[in-house]
mmCIF file of C-alpha atoms in Angstrom:
data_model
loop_
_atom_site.group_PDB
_atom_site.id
_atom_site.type_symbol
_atom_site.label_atom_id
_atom_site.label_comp_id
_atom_site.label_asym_id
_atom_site.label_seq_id
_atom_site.Cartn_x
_atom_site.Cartn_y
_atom_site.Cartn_z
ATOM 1 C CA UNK A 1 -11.834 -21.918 -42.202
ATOM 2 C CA UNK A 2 -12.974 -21.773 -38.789
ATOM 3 C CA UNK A 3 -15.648 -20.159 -37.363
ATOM 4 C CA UNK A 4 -13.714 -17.792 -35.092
ATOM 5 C CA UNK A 5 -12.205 -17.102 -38.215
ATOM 6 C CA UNK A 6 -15.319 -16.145 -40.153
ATOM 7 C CA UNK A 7 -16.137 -13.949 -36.874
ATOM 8 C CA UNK A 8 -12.657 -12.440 -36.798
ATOM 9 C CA UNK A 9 -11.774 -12.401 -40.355
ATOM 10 C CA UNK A 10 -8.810 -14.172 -39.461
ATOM 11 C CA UNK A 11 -7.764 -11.639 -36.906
ATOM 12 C CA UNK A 12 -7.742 -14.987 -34.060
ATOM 13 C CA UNK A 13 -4.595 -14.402 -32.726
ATOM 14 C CA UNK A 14 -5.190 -10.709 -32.237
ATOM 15 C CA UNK A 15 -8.747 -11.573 -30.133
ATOM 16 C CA UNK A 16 -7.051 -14.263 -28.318
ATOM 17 C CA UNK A 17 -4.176 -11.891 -27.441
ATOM 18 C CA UNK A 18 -6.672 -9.074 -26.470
ATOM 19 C CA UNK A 19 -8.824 -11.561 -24.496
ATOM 20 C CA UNK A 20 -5.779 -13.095 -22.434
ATOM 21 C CA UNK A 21 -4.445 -9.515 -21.469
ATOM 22 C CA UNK A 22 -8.063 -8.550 -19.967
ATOM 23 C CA UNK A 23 -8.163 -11.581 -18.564
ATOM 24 C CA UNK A 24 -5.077 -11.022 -16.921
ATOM 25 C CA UNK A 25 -6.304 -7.446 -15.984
ATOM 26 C CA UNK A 26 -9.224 -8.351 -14.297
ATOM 27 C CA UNK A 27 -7.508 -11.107 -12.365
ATOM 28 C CA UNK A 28 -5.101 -8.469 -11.063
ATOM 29 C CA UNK A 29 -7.683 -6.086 -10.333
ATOM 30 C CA UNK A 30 -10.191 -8.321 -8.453
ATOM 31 C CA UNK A 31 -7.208 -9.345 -6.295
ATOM 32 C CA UNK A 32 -6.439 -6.132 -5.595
ATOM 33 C CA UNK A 33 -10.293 -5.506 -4.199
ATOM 34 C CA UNK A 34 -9.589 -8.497 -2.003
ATOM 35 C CA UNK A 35 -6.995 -7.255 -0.017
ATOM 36 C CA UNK A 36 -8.491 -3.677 -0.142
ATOM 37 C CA UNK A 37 -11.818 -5.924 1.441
ATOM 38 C CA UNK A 38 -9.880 -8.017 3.711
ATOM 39 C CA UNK A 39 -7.784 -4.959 5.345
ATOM 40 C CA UNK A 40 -11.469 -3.510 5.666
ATOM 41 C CA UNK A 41 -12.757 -6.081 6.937
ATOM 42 C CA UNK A 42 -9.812 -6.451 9.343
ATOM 43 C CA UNK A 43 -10.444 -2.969 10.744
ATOM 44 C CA UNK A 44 -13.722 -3.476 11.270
ATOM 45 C CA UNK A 45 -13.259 -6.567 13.355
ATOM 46 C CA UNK A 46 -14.232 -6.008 17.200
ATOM 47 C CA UNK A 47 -10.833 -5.012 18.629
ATOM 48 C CA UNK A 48 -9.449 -7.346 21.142
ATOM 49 C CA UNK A 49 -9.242 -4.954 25.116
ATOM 50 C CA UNK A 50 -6.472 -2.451 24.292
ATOM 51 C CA UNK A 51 -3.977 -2.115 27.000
ATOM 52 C CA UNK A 52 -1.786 1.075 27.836
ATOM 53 C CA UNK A 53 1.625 0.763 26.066
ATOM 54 C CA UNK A 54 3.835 3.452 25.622
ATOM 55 C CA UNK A 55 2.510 6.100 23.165
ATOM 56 C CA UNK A 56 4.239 5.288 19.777
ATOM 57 C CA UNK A 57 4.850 1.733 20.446
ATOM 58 C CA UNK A 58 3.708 0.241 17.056
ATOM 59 C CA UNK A 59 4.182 -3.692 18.251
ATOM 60 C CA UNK A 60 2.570 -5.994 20.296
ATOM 61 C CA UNK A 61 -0.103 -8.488 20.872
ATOM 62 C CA UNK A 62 -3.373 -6.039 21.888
ATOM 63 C CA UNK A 63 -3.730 -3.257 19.598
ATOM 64 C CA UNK A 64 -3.097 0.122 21.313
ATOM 65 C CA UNK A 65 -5.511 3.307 22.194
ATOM 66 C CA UNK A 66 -3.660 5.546 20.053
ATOM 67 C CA UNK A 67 -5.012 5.809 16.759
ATOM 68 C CA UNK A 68 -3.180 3.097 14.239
ATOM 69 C CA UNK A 69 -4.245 1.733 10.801
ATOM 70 C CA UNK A 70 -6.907 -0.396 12.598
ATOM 71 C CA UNK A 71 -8.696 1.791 13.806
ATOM 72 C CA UNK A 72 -9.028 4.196 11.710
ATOM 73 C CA UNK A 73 -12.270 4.734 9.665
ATOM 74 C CA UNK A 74 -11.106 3.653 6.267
ATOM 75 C CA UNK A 75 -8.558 1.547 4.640
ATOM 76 C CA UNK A 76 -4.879 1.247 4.744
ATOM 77 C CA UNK A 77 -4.042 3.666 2.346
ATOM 78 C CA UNK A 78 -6.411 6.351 3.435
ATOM 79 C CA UNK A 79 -4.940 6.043 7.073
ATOM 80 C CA UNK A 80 -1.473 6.050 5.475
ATOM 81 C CA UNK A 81 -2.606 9.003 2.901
ATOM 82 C CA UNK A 82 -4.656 11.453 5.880
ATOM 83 C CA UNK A 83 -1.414 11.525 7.921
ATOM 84 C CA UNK A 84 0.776 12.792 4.577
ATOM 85 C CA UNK A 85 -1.930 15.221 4.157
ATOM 86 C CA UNK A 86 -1.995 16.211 7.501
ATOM 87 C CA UNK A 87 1.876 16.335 8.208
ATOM 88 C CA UNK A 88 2.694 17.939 4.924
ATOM 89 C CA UNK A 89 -0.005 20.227 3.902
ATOM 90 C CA UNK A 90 1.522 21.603 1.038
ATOM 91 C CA UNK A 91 3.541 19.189 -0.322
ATOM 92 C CA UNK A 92 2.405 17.678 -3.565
ATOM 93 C CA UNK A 93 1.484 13.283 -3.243
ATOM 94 C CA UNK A 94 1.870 11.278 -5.915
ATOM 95 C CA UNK A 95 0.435 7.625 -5.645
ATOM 96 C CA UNK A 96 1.610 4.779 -7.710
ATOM 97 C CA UNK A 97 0.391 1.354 -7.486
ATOM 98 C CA UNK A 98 3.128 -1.540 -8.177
ATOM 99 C CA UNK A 99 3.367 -4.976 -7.912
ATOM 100 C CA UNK A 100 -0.184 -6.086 -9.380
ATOM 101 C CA UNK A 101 -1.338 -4.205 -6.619
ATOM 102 C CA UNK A 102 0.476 -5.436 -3.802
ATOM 103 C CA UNK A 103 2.099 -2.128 -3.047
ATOM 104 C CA UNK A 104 1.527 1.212 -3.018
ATOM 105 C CA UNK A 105 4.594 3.960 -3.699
ATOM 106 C CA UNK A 106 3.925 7.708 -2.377
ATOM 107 C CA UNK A 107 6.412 10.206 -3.521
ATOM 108 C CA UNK A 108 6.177 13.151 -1.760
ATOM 109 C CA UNK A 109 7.160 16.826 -2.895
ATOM 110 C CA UNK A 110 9.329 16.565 -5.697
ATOM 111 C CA UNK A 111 10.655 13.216 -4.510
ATOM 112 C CA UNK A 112 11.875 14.730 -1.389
ATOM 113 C CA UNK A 113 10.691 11.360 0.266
ATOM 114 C CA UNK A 114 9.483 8.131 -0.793
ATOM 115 C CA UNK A 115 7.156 5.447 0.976
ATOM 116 C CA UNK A 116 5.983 2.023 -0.025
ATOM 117 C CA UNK A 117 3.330 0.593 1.450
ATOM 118 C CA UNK A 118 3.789 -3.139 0.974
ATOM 119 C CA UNK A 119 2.740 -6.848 2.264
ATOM 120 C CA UNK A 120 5.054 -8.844 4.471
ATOM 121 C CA UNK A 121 5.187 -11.135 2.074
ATOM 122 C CA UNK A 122 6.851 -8.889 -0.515
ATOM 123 C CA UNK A 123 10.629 -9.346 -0.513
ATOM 124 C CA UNK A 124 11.580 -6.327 -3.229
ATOM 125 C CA UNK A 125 14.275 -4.674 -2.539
ATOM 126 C CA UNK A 126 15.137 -2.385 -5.991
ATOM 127 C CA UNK A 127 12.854 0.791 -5.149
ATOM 128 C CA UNK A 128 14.984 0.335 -2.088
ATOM 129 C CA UNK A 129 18.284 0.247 -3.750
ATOM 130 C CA UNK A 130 17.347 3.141 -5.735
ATOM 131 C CA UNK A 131 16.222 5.524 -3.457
ATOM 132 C CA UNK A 132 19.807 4.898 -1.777
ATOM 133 C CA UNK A 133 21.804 5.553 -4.794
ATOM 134 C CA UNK A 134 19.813 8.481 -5.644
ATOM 135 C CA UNK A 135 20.150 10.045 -2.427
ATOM 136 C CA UNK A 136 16.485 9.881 -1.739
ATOM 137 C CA UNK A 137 15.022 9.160 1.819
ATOM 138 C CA UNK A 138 12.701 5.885 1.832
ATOM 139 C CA UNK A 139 10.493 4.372 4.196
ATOM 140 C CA UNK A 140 8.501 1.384 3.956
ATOM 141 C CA UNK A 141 5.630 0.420 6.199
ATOM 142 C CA UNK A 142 4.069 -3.261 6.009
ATOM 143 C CA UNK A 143 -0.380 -3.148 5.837
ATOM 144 C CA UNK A 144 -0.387 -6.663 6.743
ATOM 145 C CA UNK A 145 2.313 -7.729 9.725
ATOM 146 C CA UNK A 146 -0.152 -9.057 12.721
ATOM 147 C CA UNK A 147 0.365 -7.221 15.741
ATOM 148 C CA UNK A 148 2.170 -4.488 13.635
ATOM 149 C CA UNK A 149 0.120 -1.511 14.457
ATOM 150 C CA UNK A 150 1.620 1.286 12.703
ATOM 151 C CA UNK A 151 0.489 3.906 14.997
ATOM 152 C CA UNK A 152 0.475 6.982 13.692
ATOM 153 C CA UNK A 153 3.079 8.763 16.666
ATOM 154 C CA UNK A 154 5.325 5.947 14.857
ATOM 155 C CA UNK A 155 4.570 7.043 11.303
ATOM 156 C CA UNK A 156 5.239 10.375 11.934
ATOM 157 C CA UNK A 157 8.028 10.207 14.053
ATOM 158 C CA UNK A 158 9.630 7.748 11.191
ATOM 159 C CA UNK A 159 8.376 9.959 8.324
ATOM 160 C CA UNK A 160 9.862 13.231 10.393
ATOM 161 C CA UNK A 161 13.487 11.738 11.128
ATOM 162 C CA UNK A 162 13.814 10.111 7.473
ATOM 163 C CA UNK A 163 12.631 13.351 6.551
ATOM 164 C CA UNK A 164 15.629 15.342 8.914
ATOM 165 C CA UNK A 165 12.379 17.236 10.281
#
């Protein structure tokens, strides 16, 4: 008998499966912090010499004056979270995080309109497909695209129109 055995009483393949599933957890999770830190870190970079673009323009090589997901005071979600608050007071927001943590879904009201926050490196499509078939409005706005600003006259004009507001 082995010693993990003696320590288990023979329960091995239990442990290891409980110790590989934690492993993967915390693997998941700690990436996750990362790109929570790096989009931090990224908005707390000196901005480059913003130069007057049309308000709403969300694209282009110097980030603009308006206020964006750059410069706000707080991460990617928060920026993306204070204007649902703020454009739909009382409308109930429902977070879900997908993807190991690459995206973020918000379902507003009672599904009345459904955002994903995602990296440009994600390619899914189904949430997508759904929405459609349901008859649900969906939106989704990339955190990571350089020189994709997502200012927030572009947010909320998007999240108005998708909306039929």
């Amino acid at each position: 008998m082995s010693l993990l055995s003696k320590l288990f009483g023979g329960k091995t393949d239990e442990v290891a499966d409980m110790l590989k599933k934690e492993a993967v957890k915390a693997v998941k999770e700690a990436a996750a912090l990362k790109r929570e830190a790096d989009a931090q870190r990224k908005a707390e970079a000196p901005a480059r010499a913003a130069r007057p673009l049309e308000q709403g323009l969300s694209w282009g090589e110097v980030m603009p004056d308006e206020p964006n997901q750059y410069n706000f005071k707080g991460t990617h979600t928060e920026y993306f979270e204070d204007i649902f608050r703020a454009e739909f007071p009382g409308m109930a927001l429902n977070r879900e995080i997908v993807n190991g943590g690459r995206s973020i879904v918000y379902t507003l009201g009672q599904k009345e309109l459904v955002v994903e926050l995602m990296t440009e490196k994600s390619a899914a499509n189904k949430r997508r497909r759904d929405c459609r078939q349901q008859g649900v409005p969906y939106l989704r706005f990339y955190y990571d695209h350089e020189g994709w600003w997502n200012t927030r006259k572009y947010v909320v004009d998007r999240l108005h129109a998708a909306m039929g507001r």
